[in-house]
mmCIF file of C-alpha atoms and ligand atoms in Angstrom:
data_model
loop_
_atom_site.group_PDB
_atom_site.id
_atom_site.type_symbol
_atom_site.label_atom_id
_atom_site.label_comp_id
_atom_site.label_asym_id
_atom_site.label_seq_id
_atom_site.Cartn_x
_atom_site.Cartn_y
_atom_site.Cartn_z
ATOM 1 C CA MET A 13 88.709 111.822 99.756
ATOM 2 C CA ASP A 14 90.168 112.618 96.346
ATOM 3 C CA HIS A 15 90.269 109.176 94.770
ATOM 4 C CA ALA A 16 91.429 110.485 91.405
ATOM 5 C CA ALA A 17 94.509 112.089 92.979
ATOM 6 C CA ASP A 18 95.116 108.925 94.987
ATOM 7 C CA ALA A 19 94.915 106.796 91.877
ATOM 8 C CA HIS A 20 97.409 109.137 90.259
ATOM 9 C CA ARG A 21 99.814 108.672 93.140
ATOM 10 C CA THR A 22 99.520 104.893 93.021
ATOM 11 C CA ASP A 23 99.968 104.645 89.263
ATOM 12 C CA LEU A 24 103.743 104.482 89.316
ATOM 13 C CA MET A 25 105.517 104.990 86.010
ATOM 14 C CA THR A 26 108.746 103.057 86.522
ATOM 15 C CA ILE A 27 111.600 103.502 84.075
ATOM 16 C CA THR A 28 111.061 99.962 82.741
ATOM 17 C CA ARG A 29 107.352 100.604 82.166
ATOM 18 C CA PHE A 30 108.218 103.908 80.476
ATOM 19 C CA VAL A 31 110.737 102.313 78.105
ATOM 20 C CA LEU A 32 108.344 99.415 77.349
ATOM 21 C CA ASN A 33 105.654 101.989 76.461
ATOM 22 C CA GLU A 34 108.137 103.713 74.131
ATOM 23 C CA GLN A 35 109.069 100.339 72.647
ATOM 24 C CA SER A 36 105.438 99.507 71.861
ATOM 25 C CA LYS A 37 105.426 102.497 69.471
ATOM 26 C CA HIS A 38 107.935 100.557 67.342
ATOM 27 C CA PRO A 39 106.304 97.222 66.463
ATOM 28 C CA GLU A 40 109.530 95.971 64.870
ATOM 29 C CA SER A 41 111.419 96.329 68.148
ATOM 30 C CA ARG A 42 112.556 93.121 69.855
ATOM 31 C CA GLY A 43 112.954 94.468 73.370
ATOM 32 C CA ASP A 44 116.758 94.470 73.214
ATOM 33 C CA PHE A 45 117.010 98.116 74.184
ATOM 34 C CA THR A 46 114.761 97.589 77.218
ATOM 35 C CA ILE A 47 116.991 94.729 78.361
ATOM 36 C CA LEU A 48 120.142 96.812 77.833
ATOM 37 C CA LEU A 49 118.659 99.707 79.774
ATOM 38 C CA SER A 50 117.639 97.465 82.661
ATOM 39 C CA HIS A 51 121.303 96.425 82.997
ATOM 40 C CA ILE A 52 122.414 100.072 82.991
ATOM 41 C CA VAL A 53 119.789 100.802 85.650
ATOM 42 C CA LEU A 54 121.113 97.919 87.743
ATOM 43 C CA GLY A 55 124.632 99.403 87.528
ATOM 44 C CA CYS A 56 123.295 102.799 88.624
ATOM 45 C CA LYS A 57 121.471 101.285 91.617
ATOM 46 C CA PHE A 58 124.610 99.455 92.679
ATOM 47 C CA VAL A 59 126.781 102.576 92.385
ATOM 48 C CA CYS A 60 124.162 104.621 94.232
ATOM 49 C CA THR A 61 124.277 102.207 97.166
ATOM 50 C CA ALA A 62 128.085 102.100 97.097
ATOM 51 C CA VAL A 63 128.332 105.920 97.012
ATOM 52 C CA ASN A 64 125.916 106.205 99.945
ATOM 53 C CA LYS A 65 127.931 103.682 101.952
ATOM 54 C CA ALA A 66 131.336 104.962 100.863
ATOM 55 C CA GLY A 67 132.236 106.761 104.076
ATOM 56 C CA LEU A 68 131.101 103.865 106.260
ATOM 57 C CA ALA A 69 132.469 101.064 104.155
ATOM 58 C CA LYS A 70 135.784 102.850 103.588
ATOM 59 C CA LEU A 71 135.364 102.428 99.863
ATOM 60 C CA ILE A 72 136.979 105.772 99.393
ATOM 61 C CA GLY A 73 140.736 106.059 99.286
ATOM 62 C CA LEU A 74 143.379 104.781 96.979
ATOM 63 C CA ALA A 75 142.943 101.725 94.818
ATOM 64 C CA GLY A 76 145.294 98.999 95.927
ATOM 65 C CA GLU A 77 145.125 99.858 99.647
ATOM 66 C CA THR A 78 144.321 96.970 101.981
ATOM 67 C CA ASN A 79 141.693 97.052 104.717
ATOM 68 C CA VAL A 80 142.026 95.713 108.272
ATOM 69 C CA GLN A 81 141.174 92.184 107.130
ATOM 70 C CA GLY A 82 144.064 92.405 104.713
ATOM 71 C CA GLU A 83 141.683 92.452 101.721
ATOM 72 C CA GLU A 84 142.470 94.745 98.856
ATOM 73 C CA GLN A 85 140.255 97.846 98.806
ATOM 74 C CA LYS A 86 138.742 98.909 95.551
ATOM 75 C CA LYS A 87 138.440 102.593 94.903
ATOM 76 C CA LEU A 88 134.850 103.591 94.197
ATOM 77 C CA ASP A 89 135.464 104.457 90.550
ATOM 78 C CA VAL A 90 137.308 101.174 89.923
ATOM 79 C CA LEU A 91 134.463 99.253 91.586
ATOM 80 C CA SER A 92 131.805 101.161 89.609
ATOM 81 C CA ASN A 93 133.615 100.402 86.365
ATOM 82 C CA GLU A 94 133.737 96.684 87.126
ATOM 83 C CA VAL A 95 130.040 96.644 87.960
ATOM 84 C CA PHE A 96 129.051 98.421 84.729
ATOM 85 C CA ILE A 97 131.322 96.313 82.498
ATOM 86 C CA LYS A 98 129.946 93.087 84.004
ATOM 87 C CA ALA A 99 126.310 94.280 83.837
ATOM 88 C CA LEU A 100 126.685 95.409 80.214
ATOM 89 C CA VAL A 101 128.490 92.270 79.027
ATOM 90 C CA SER A 102 125.999 89.979 80.804
ATOM 91 C CA SER A 103 123.077 91.806 79.172
ATOM 92 C CA GLY A 104 124.032 89.994 75.961
ATOM 93 C CA ARG A 105 123.077 93.158 74.080
ATOM 94 C CA THR A 106 126.450 94.903 73.642
ATOM 95 C CA SER A 107 129.467 94.407 71.399
ATOM 96 C CA ILE A 108 131.791 97.289 72.289
ATOM 97 C CA LEU A 109 132.182 99.176 75.540
ATOM 98 C CA VAL A 110 134.242 102.319 76.026
ATOM 99 C CA SER A 111 134.794 103.374 79.623
ATOM 100 C CA GLU A 112 136.610 106.389 80.988
ATOM 101 C CA GLU A 113 138.394 103.999 83.343
ATOM 102 C CA ASP A 114 139.854 101.715 80.672
ATOM 103 C CA GLU A 115 142.519 102.777 78.214
ATOM 104 C CA GLU A 116 141.340 100.273 75.606
ATOM 105 C CA ALA A 117 137.794 99.575 74.456
ATOM 106 C CA THR A 118 136.278 96.254 75.569
ATOM 107 C CA ILE A 119 135.264 94.062 72.659
ATOM 108 C CA VAL A 120 132.662 91.669 74.015
ATOM 109 C CA GLU A 121 133.288 87.935 73.426
ATOM 110 C CA LYS A 122 131.324 86.502 70.498
ATOM 111 C CA SER A 123 128.848 84.375 72.473
ATOM 112 C CA LYS A 124 127.654 87.399 74.479
ATOM 113 C CA ARG A 125 127.450 89.976 71.694
ATOM 114 C CA GLY A 126 124.454 92.148 70.867
ATOM 115 C CA ARG A 127 123.463 95.111 68.700
ATOM 116 C CA TYR A 128 124.619 98.022 70.850
ATOM 117 C CA CYS A 129 127.813 99.891 71.772
ATOM 118 C CA VAL A 130 127.920 101.736 75.081
ATOM 119 C CA VAL A 131 130.284 104.599 75.933
ATOM 120 C CA PHE A 132 130.303 105.616 79.585
ATOM 121 C CA ASP A 133 131.992 107.260 82.508
ATOM 122 C CA PRO A 134 131.070 105.020 85.461
ATOM 123 C CA LEU A 135 131.791 107.651 88.112
ATOM 124 C CA ASP A 136 132.303 111.160 86.807
ATOM 125 C CA GLY A 137 133.470 113.933 89.122
ATOM 126 C CA SER A 138 135.553 111.537 91.174
ATOM 127 C CA SER A 139 137.638 114.304 92.759
ATOM 128 C CA ASN A 140 134.433 115.109 94.683
ATOM 129 C CA ILE A 141 133.905 111.637 96.174
ATOM 130 C CA ASP A 142 135.788 112.171 99.406
ATOM 131 C CA CYS A 143 133.803 115.294 100.368
ATOM 132 C CA GLY A 144 130.309 113.986 99.632
ATOM 133 C CA VAL A 145 129.532 116.261 96.662
ATOM 134 C CA SER A 146 127.116 114.909 94.005
ATOM 135 C CA ILE A 147 128.750 112.736 91.367
ATOM 136 C CA GLY A 148 127.305 110.667 88.550
ATOM 137 C CA THR A 149 127.436 108.086 85.803
ATOM 138 C CA ILE A 150 127.189 109.294 82.178
ATOM 139 C CA PHE A 151 126.361 107.029 79.223
ATOM 140 C CA GLY A 152 125.673 107.098 75.504
ATOM 141 C CA ILE A 153 124.418 104.269 73.275
ATOM 142 C CA TYR A 154 125.164 103.636 69.593
ATOM 143 C CA ALA A 155 123.749 100.897 67.358
ATOM 144 C CA LEU A 156 126.266 98.473 65.932
ATOM 145 C CA ASN A 157 126.542 98.593 62.163
ATOM 146 C CA ASP A 158 125.121 95.295 60.984
ATOM 147 C CA GLY A 159 127.026 92.372 59.564
ATOM 148 C CA HIS A 160 130.648 92.913 60.520
ATOM 149 C CA GLU A 161 133.074 92.324 63.348
ATOM 150 C CA PRO A 162 132.724 95.094 65.938
ATOM 151 C CA SER A 163 135.521 97.652 65.656
ATOM 152 C CA LEU A 164 136.400 101.083 67.050
ATOM 153 C CA ASP A 165 134.722 102.651 64.003
ATOM 154 C CA ASP A 166 131.403 101.677 65.565
ATOM 155 C CA VAL A 167 132.000 104.127 68.407
ATOM 156 C CA LEU A 168 134.118 106.764 66.651
ATOM 157 C CA GLN A 169 130.863 108.248 65.392
ATOM 158 C CA PRO A 170 129.443 111.751 65.705
ATOM 159 C CA GLY A 171 127.222 112.251 68.735
ATOM 160 C CA LYS A 172 124.194 112.893 66.524
ATOM 161 C CA ASN A 173 124.295 109.154 65.671
ATOM 162 C CA MET A 174 123.664 108.161 69.288
ATOM 163 C CA LEU A 175 120.392 106.310 69.846
ATOM 164 C CA ALA A 176 120.149 107.301 73.473
ATOM 165 C CA ALA A 177 122.052 109.086 76.200
ATOM 166 C CA GLY A 178 121.662 109.758 79.878
ATOM 167 C CA TYR A 179 123.178 110.235 83.282
ATOM 168 C CA CYS A 180 122.490 109.147 86.817
ATOM 169 C CA MET A 181 123.250 111.638 89.563
ATOM 170 C CA TYR A 182 124.127 110.375 93.024
ATOM 171 C CA GLY A 183 123.078 113.390 95.074
ATOM 172 C CA SER A 184 120.550 114.219 97.754
ATOM 173 C CA SER A 185 118.401 111.866 95.712
ATOM 174 C CA CYS A 186 119.418 109.455 92.975
ATOM 175 C CA THR A 187 118.127 110.811 89.662
ATOM 176 C CA LEU A 188 118.380 109.190 86.252
ATOM 177 C CA VAL A 189 117.888 111.466 83.237
ATOM 178 C CA LEU A 190 117.359 109.735 79.900
ATOM 179 C CA SER A 191 116.689 110.543 76.276
ATOM 180 C CA THR A 192 115.990 107.989 73.585
ATOM 181 C CA GLY A 193 115.674 110.748 71.007
ATOM 182 C CA GLY A 194 112.100 111.849 71.728
ATOM 183 C CA GLY A 195 112.649 114.400 74.506
ATOM 184 C CA VAL A 196 114.186 114.093 77.958
ATOM 185 C CA ASN A 197 112.692 112.441 81.030
ATOM 186 C CA GLY A 198 113.914 112.274 84.625
ATOM 187 C CA PHE A 199 113.360 109.396 87.073
ATOM 188 C CA THR A 200 114.054 109.401 90.801
ATOM 189 C CA LEU A 201 115.035 106.267 92.690
ATOM 190 C CA ASP A 202 112.476 105.373 95.351
ATOM 191 C CA PRO A 203 114.794 103.573 97.816
ATOM 192 C CA SER A 204 111.902 101.730 99.484
ATOM 193 C CA LEU A 205 110.790 100.232 96.153
ATOM 194 C CA GLY A 206 114.228 100.029 94.549
ATOM 195 C CA GLU A 207 112.650 101.472 91.393
ATOM 196 C CA PHE A 208 113.278 104.613 89.352
ATOM 197 C CA ILE A 209 109.945 106.484 89.112
ATOM 198 C CA LEU A 210 109.141 109.132 86.487
ATOM 199 C CA THR A 211 109.313 112.422 88.397
ATOM 200 C CA HIS A 212 110.447 114.880 85.693
ATOM 201 C CA PRO A 213 108.463 114.166 82.506
ATOM 202 C CA ASP A 214 109.448 115.929 79.269
ATOM 203 C CA ILE A 215 112.174 118.194 80.650
ATOM 204 C CA LYS A 216 112.601 121.425 78.671
ATOM 205 C CA ILE A 217 115.494 123.766 79.422
ATOM 206 C CA PRO A 218 114.470 127.439 79.804
ATOM 207 C CA LYS A 219 115.210 129.364 76.579
ATOM 208 C CA LYS A 220 117.468 131.755 78.474
ATOM 209 C CA GLY A 221 119.000 131.363 81.913
ATOM 210 C CA LYS A 222 120.352 133.440 84.775
ATOM 211 C CA ILE A 223 123.319 131.243 85.693
ATOM 212 C CA TYR A 224 126.751 130.660 84.161
ATOM 213 C CA SER A 225 128.934 127.781 85.289
ATOM 214 C CA VAL A 226 132.673 127.659 84.646
ATOM 215 C CA ASN A 227 135.984 127.143 86.466
ATOM 216 C CA GLU A 228 137.038 130.812 86.596
ATOM 217 C CA GLY A 229 140.386 129.782 88.065
ATOM 218 C CA ASN A 230 141.458 129.105 84.482
ATOM 219 C CA ALA A 231 140.524 132.638 83.300
ATOM 220 C CA LYS A 232 144.085 133.834 82.718
ATOM 221 C CA ASN A 233 144.512 131.197 80.021
ATOM 222 C CA TRP A 234 141.151 131.636 78.230
ATOM 223 C CA ASP A 235 140.830 132.721 74.613
ATOM 224 C CA GLY A 236 139.164 136.035 73.621
ATOM 225 C CA PRO A 237 135.557 134.868 73.027
ATOM 226 C CA THR A 238 135.330 132.892 76.289
ATOM 227 C CA ALA A 239 136.818 135.788 78.293
ATOM 228 C CA LYS A 240 134.438 138.247 76.610
ATOM 229 C CA TYR A 241 131.413 136.014 77.214
ATOM 230 C CA VAL A 242 132.124 135.647 80.932
ATOM 231 C CA GLU A 243 132.723 139.422 81.163
ATOM 232 C CA GLN A 244 129.277 139.929 79.549
ATOM 233 C CA CYS A 245 127.712 137.563 82.122
ATOM 234 C CA LYS A 246 129.086 139.745 84.908
ATOM 235 C CA PHE A 247 128.751 143.194 83.320
ATOM 236 C CA PRO A 248 125.900 142.957 80.768
ATOM 237 C CA LYS A 249 125.872 145.901 78.356
ATOM 238 C CA ASP A 250 122.158 145.641 77.514
ATOM 239 C CA GLY A 251 120.980 146.796 80.952
ATOM 240 C CA SER A 252 119.939 143.268 82.024
ATOM 241 C CA SER A 253 120.925 141.836 85.429
ATOM 242 C CA PRO A 254 124.278 140.061 85.759
ATOM 243 C CA LYS A 255 124.119 136.271 85.764
ATOM 244 C CA SER A 256 124.861 134.292 88.943
ATOM 245 C CA LEU A 257 127.898 132.005 89.027
ATOM 246 C CA ARG A 258 127.399 128.392 90.161
ATOM 247 C CA TYR A 259 130.214 125.872 89.723
ATOM 248 C CA ILE A 260 130.261 122.548 91.525
ATOM 249 C CA GLY A 261 133.126 121.063 89.522
ATOM 250 C CA SER A 262 131.226 117.819 89.003
ATOM 251 C CA MET A 263 129.861 117.692 85.465
ATOM 252 C CA VAL A 264 126.711 115.694 86.142
ATOM 253 C CA ALA A 265 125.640 118.025 88.951
ATOM 254 C CA ASP A 266 126.499 121.191 86.985
ATOM 255 C CA VAL A 267 124.693 119.937 83.866
ATOM 256 C CA HIS A 268 121.673 118.722 85.873
ATOM 257 C CA ARG A 269 121.240 122.177 87.400
ATOM 258 C CA THR A 270 121.675 123.792 83.974
ATOM 259 C CA LEU A 271 119.033 121.494 82.455
ATOM 260 C CA LEU A 272 116.467 122.236 85.179
ATOM 261 C CA TYR A 273 117.139 125.933 85.890
ATOM 262 C CA GLY A 274 118.599 127.087 82.563
ATOM 263 C CA GLY A 275 121.819 128.969 81.889
ATOM 264 C CA ILE A 276 125.120 127.837 80.452
ATOM 265 C CA PHE A 277 127.852 125.365 81.419
ATOM 266 C CA LEU A 278 131.285 126.007 79.932
ATOM 267 C CA TYR A 279 134.462 123.964 79.869
ATOM 268 C CA PRO A 280 136.412 125.959 77.307
ATOM 269 C CA ALA A 281 139.791 125.459 75.717
ATOM 270 C CA ASP A 282 142.637 127.372 77.313
ATOM 271 C CA LYS A 283 146.328 127.917 76.650
ATOM 272 C CA LYS A 284 147.258 124.968 78.856
ATOM 273 C CA SER A 285 144.548 122.630 77.524
ATOM 274 C CA PRO A 286 143.835 123.572 73.892
ATOM 275 C CA ASN A 287 141.185 120.818 73.679
ATOM 276 C CA GLY A 288 139.581 121.587 77.009
ATOM 277 C CA LYS A 289 139.276 118.858 79.623
ATOM 278 C CA LEU A 290 136.073 116.962 79.023
ATOM 279 C CA ARG A 291 135.972 113.755 76.984
ATOM 280 C CA VAL A 292 134.025 113.698 73.753
ATOM 281 C CA LEU A 293 132.487 110.217 73.778
ATOM 282 C CA TYR A 294 131.231 109.864 77.333
ATOM 283 C CA GLU A 295 130.964 113.442 78.642
ATOM 284 C CA VAL A 296 130.488 115.939 75.793
ATOM 285 C CA PHE A 297 128.254 113.808 73.512
ATOM 286 C CA PRO A 298 125.730 112.418 76.020
ATOM 287 C CA MET A 299 125.280 115.812 77.708
ATOM 288 C CA SER A 300 125.011 117.592 74.330
ATOM 289 C CA PHE A 301 122.446 115.018 73.172
ATOM 290 C CA LEU A 302 120.336 115.649 76.294
ATOM 291 C CA MET A 303 120.644 119.447 75.941
ATOM 292 C CA GLU A 304 119.463 119.409 72.334
ATOM 293 C CA GLN A 305 116.627 117.026 73.165
ATOM 294 C CA ALA A 306 115.543 119.436 75.931
ATOM 295 C CA GLY A 307 115.528 122.409 73.531
ATOM 296 C CA GLY A 308 118.978 123.774 74.330
ATOM 297 C CA GLN A 309 122.226 123.814 72.343
ATOM 298 C CA ALA A 310 125.775 122.482 72.625
ATOM 299 C CA PHE A 311 128.730 124.100 70.834
ATOM 300 C CA THR A 312 132.456 123.339 70.811
ATOM 301 C CA GLY A 313 133.707 126.838 69.944
ATOM 302 C CA LYS A 314 133.888 125.760 66.308
ATOM 303 C CA GLN A 315 130.796 123.662 65.546
ATOM 304 C CA ARG A 316 127.667 121.955 66.854
ATOM 305 C CA ALA A 317 129.061 119.501 69.406
ATOM 306 C CA LEU A 318 127.061 116.524 68.095
ATOM 307 C CA ASP A 319 128.609 116.942 64.609
ATOM 308 C CA LEU A 320 132.113 116.309 65.916
ATOM 309 C CA VAL A 321 133.705 113.100 64.619
ATOM 310 C CA PRO A 322 136.094 111.730 67.274
ATOM 311 C CA LYS A 323 139.316 110.120 66.082
ATOM 312 C CA LYS A 324 140.265 108.548 69.414
ATOM 313 C CA ILE A 325 138.092 107.023 72.110
ATOM 314 C CA HIS A 326 139.411 109.285 74.880
ATOM 315 C CA GLU A 327 139.540 112.494 72.818
ATOM 316 C CA ARG A 328 138.708 115.788 74.538
ATOM 317 C CA SER A 329 136.812 118.861 73.333
ATOM 318 C CA PRO A 330 135.902 122.297 74.632
ATOM 319 C CA ILE A 331 132.161 122.533 75.324
ATOM 320 C CA PHE A 332 129.547 125.263 75.845
ATOM 321 C CA LEU A 333 126.086 123.871 76.545
ATOM 322 C CA GLY A 334 122.789 125.017 77.956
ATOM 323 C CA SER A 335 119.889 127.369 77.217
ATOM 324 C CA TYR A 336 119.350 128.087 73.514
ATOM 325 C CA ASP A 337 119.769 131.879 73.745
ATOM 326 C CA ASP A 338 122.810 131.735 76.033
ATOM 327 C CA VAL A 339 124.679 129.358 73.703
ATOM 328 C CA GLU A 340 123.627 131.568 70.775
ATOM 329 C CA GLU A 341 125.523 134.454 72.413
ATOM 330 C CA ILE A 342 128.777 132.531 72.717
ATOM 331 C CA LYS A 343 128.407 131.270 69.144
ATOM 332 C CA ALA A 344 128.143 134.901 67.969
ATOM 333 C CA LEU A 345 131.356 135.808 69.814
ATOM 334 C CA TYR A 346 133.289 132.917 68.221
ATOM 335 C CA ALA A 347 131.850 133.818 64.789
ATOM 336 C CA ALA A 348 133.009 137.451 65.221
ATOM 337 C CA GLU A 349 136.500 136.255 66.236
ATOM 338 C CA GLU A 350 136.701 134.024 63.159
ATOM 339 C CA LYS A 351 135.805 136.968 60.913
ATOM 340 C CA LYS A 352 138.700 139.010 62.375
ATOM 341 C CA GLU A 353 141.225 136.260 61.605
HETATM 342 P P1 LIG B 29 136.765 115.239 88.008
HETATM 343 O O1 LIG B 29 138.041 115.836 87.553
HETATM 344 O O2 LIG B 29 136.470 115.437 89.464
HETATM 345 O O3 LIG B 29 136.589 113.795 87.588
HETATM 346 O O4 LIG B 29 135.868 115.244 83.781
HETATM 347 C C1 LIG B 29 135.943 115.147 85.106
HETATM 348 C C2 LIG B 29 135.483 116.347 85.901
HETATM 349 O O5 LIG B 29 135.561 116.053 87.251
HETATM 350 C C3 LIG B 29 134.026 116.793 85.597
HETATM 351 O O6 LIG B 29 133.064 116.039 86.267
HETATM 352 C C4 LIG B 29 134.024 118.222 86.027
HETATM 353 O O7 LIG B 29 133.040 119.002 85.385
HETATM 354 C C5 LIG B 29 135.409 118.695 85.688
HETATM 355 O O8 LIG B 29 136.243 117.515 85.643
HETATM 356 C C6 LIG B 29 135.981 119.662 86.688
HETATM 357 O O9 LIG B 29 137.199 120.124 86.248
HETATM 358 P P2 LIG B 29 137.993 121.324 86.979
HETATM 359 O O10 LIG B 29 138.386 120.799 88.314
HETATM 360 O O11 LIG B 29 139.168 121.572 86.080
HETATM 361 O O12 LIG B 29 137.079 122.498 87.054
#
């Protein structure tokens, strides 16, 4: 019997243990971040259970509909938002929350305030809920600037100022991917234990990938560099093999695949949507943060994505993210276009 291997299997690195280990490297730390993260994890577990039960529990459907008992049904994304807002406020560690679901930011009442601001999309990819495709929660965490009343300026910060970012994917398994600025780690929910266990330590994205991921239905409205890049993916001029196309249309799932297998995910600007579709604070920034931490790149078509300074909480931006070399190629095409102008 291989006792060493057995011991390895029984030595479970839960996400809490992992974050506590990280925390012990910073003697000044007071454990606030660990508490905040445990509340985010609770939200993810709740949403995971709700997503799994959605078909049975009739959680899907329109918000405001009533069920057979005459109770009002809550749409899954509305329910997920409520769960996250309540979990984050009750953590006592947050001061401002920005959610994709709420037009205005939530300023936490004084008695429950803490040192962090959380920007999040409680259930991204919601158009996929009703057909069982993987969806996810995306979040980013900023520190509150000390000694003043919390204001929107605390979250209208470039993505490079984030302390941590992550997502939880509700797919064939429930996977939480997290970076606190020292690399990227992936944890899978063990449903029998109710714990996220470290299954993907120190994720590094391949330097170059074989997959491109984009909604090609928008091609007629693309700008020159995007159109040229996608053409190059299909008809490479350097004799290399064409890339494969994979597009789920659910950002967390598309980015998760890109992170693990390499390649590029694009949601470019087009004539109809000059700023693209994806939201800066809780889609573009957290995913760009993770990509950079895994050795990849994220570019807006004009600049490094994490350098962007948002002016509004629900601002959008085009985004190209993934393997270092693949993003380098699209950057070269935009640079050449700029030279022509
Ligand atoms: P959804 O509309 O289903 O909520 O930003 C939301 C998002 O999904 C992303 O998850 C996804 O990557 C993108 O929109 C898909 O957009 P298209 O349908 O325009 O391709």
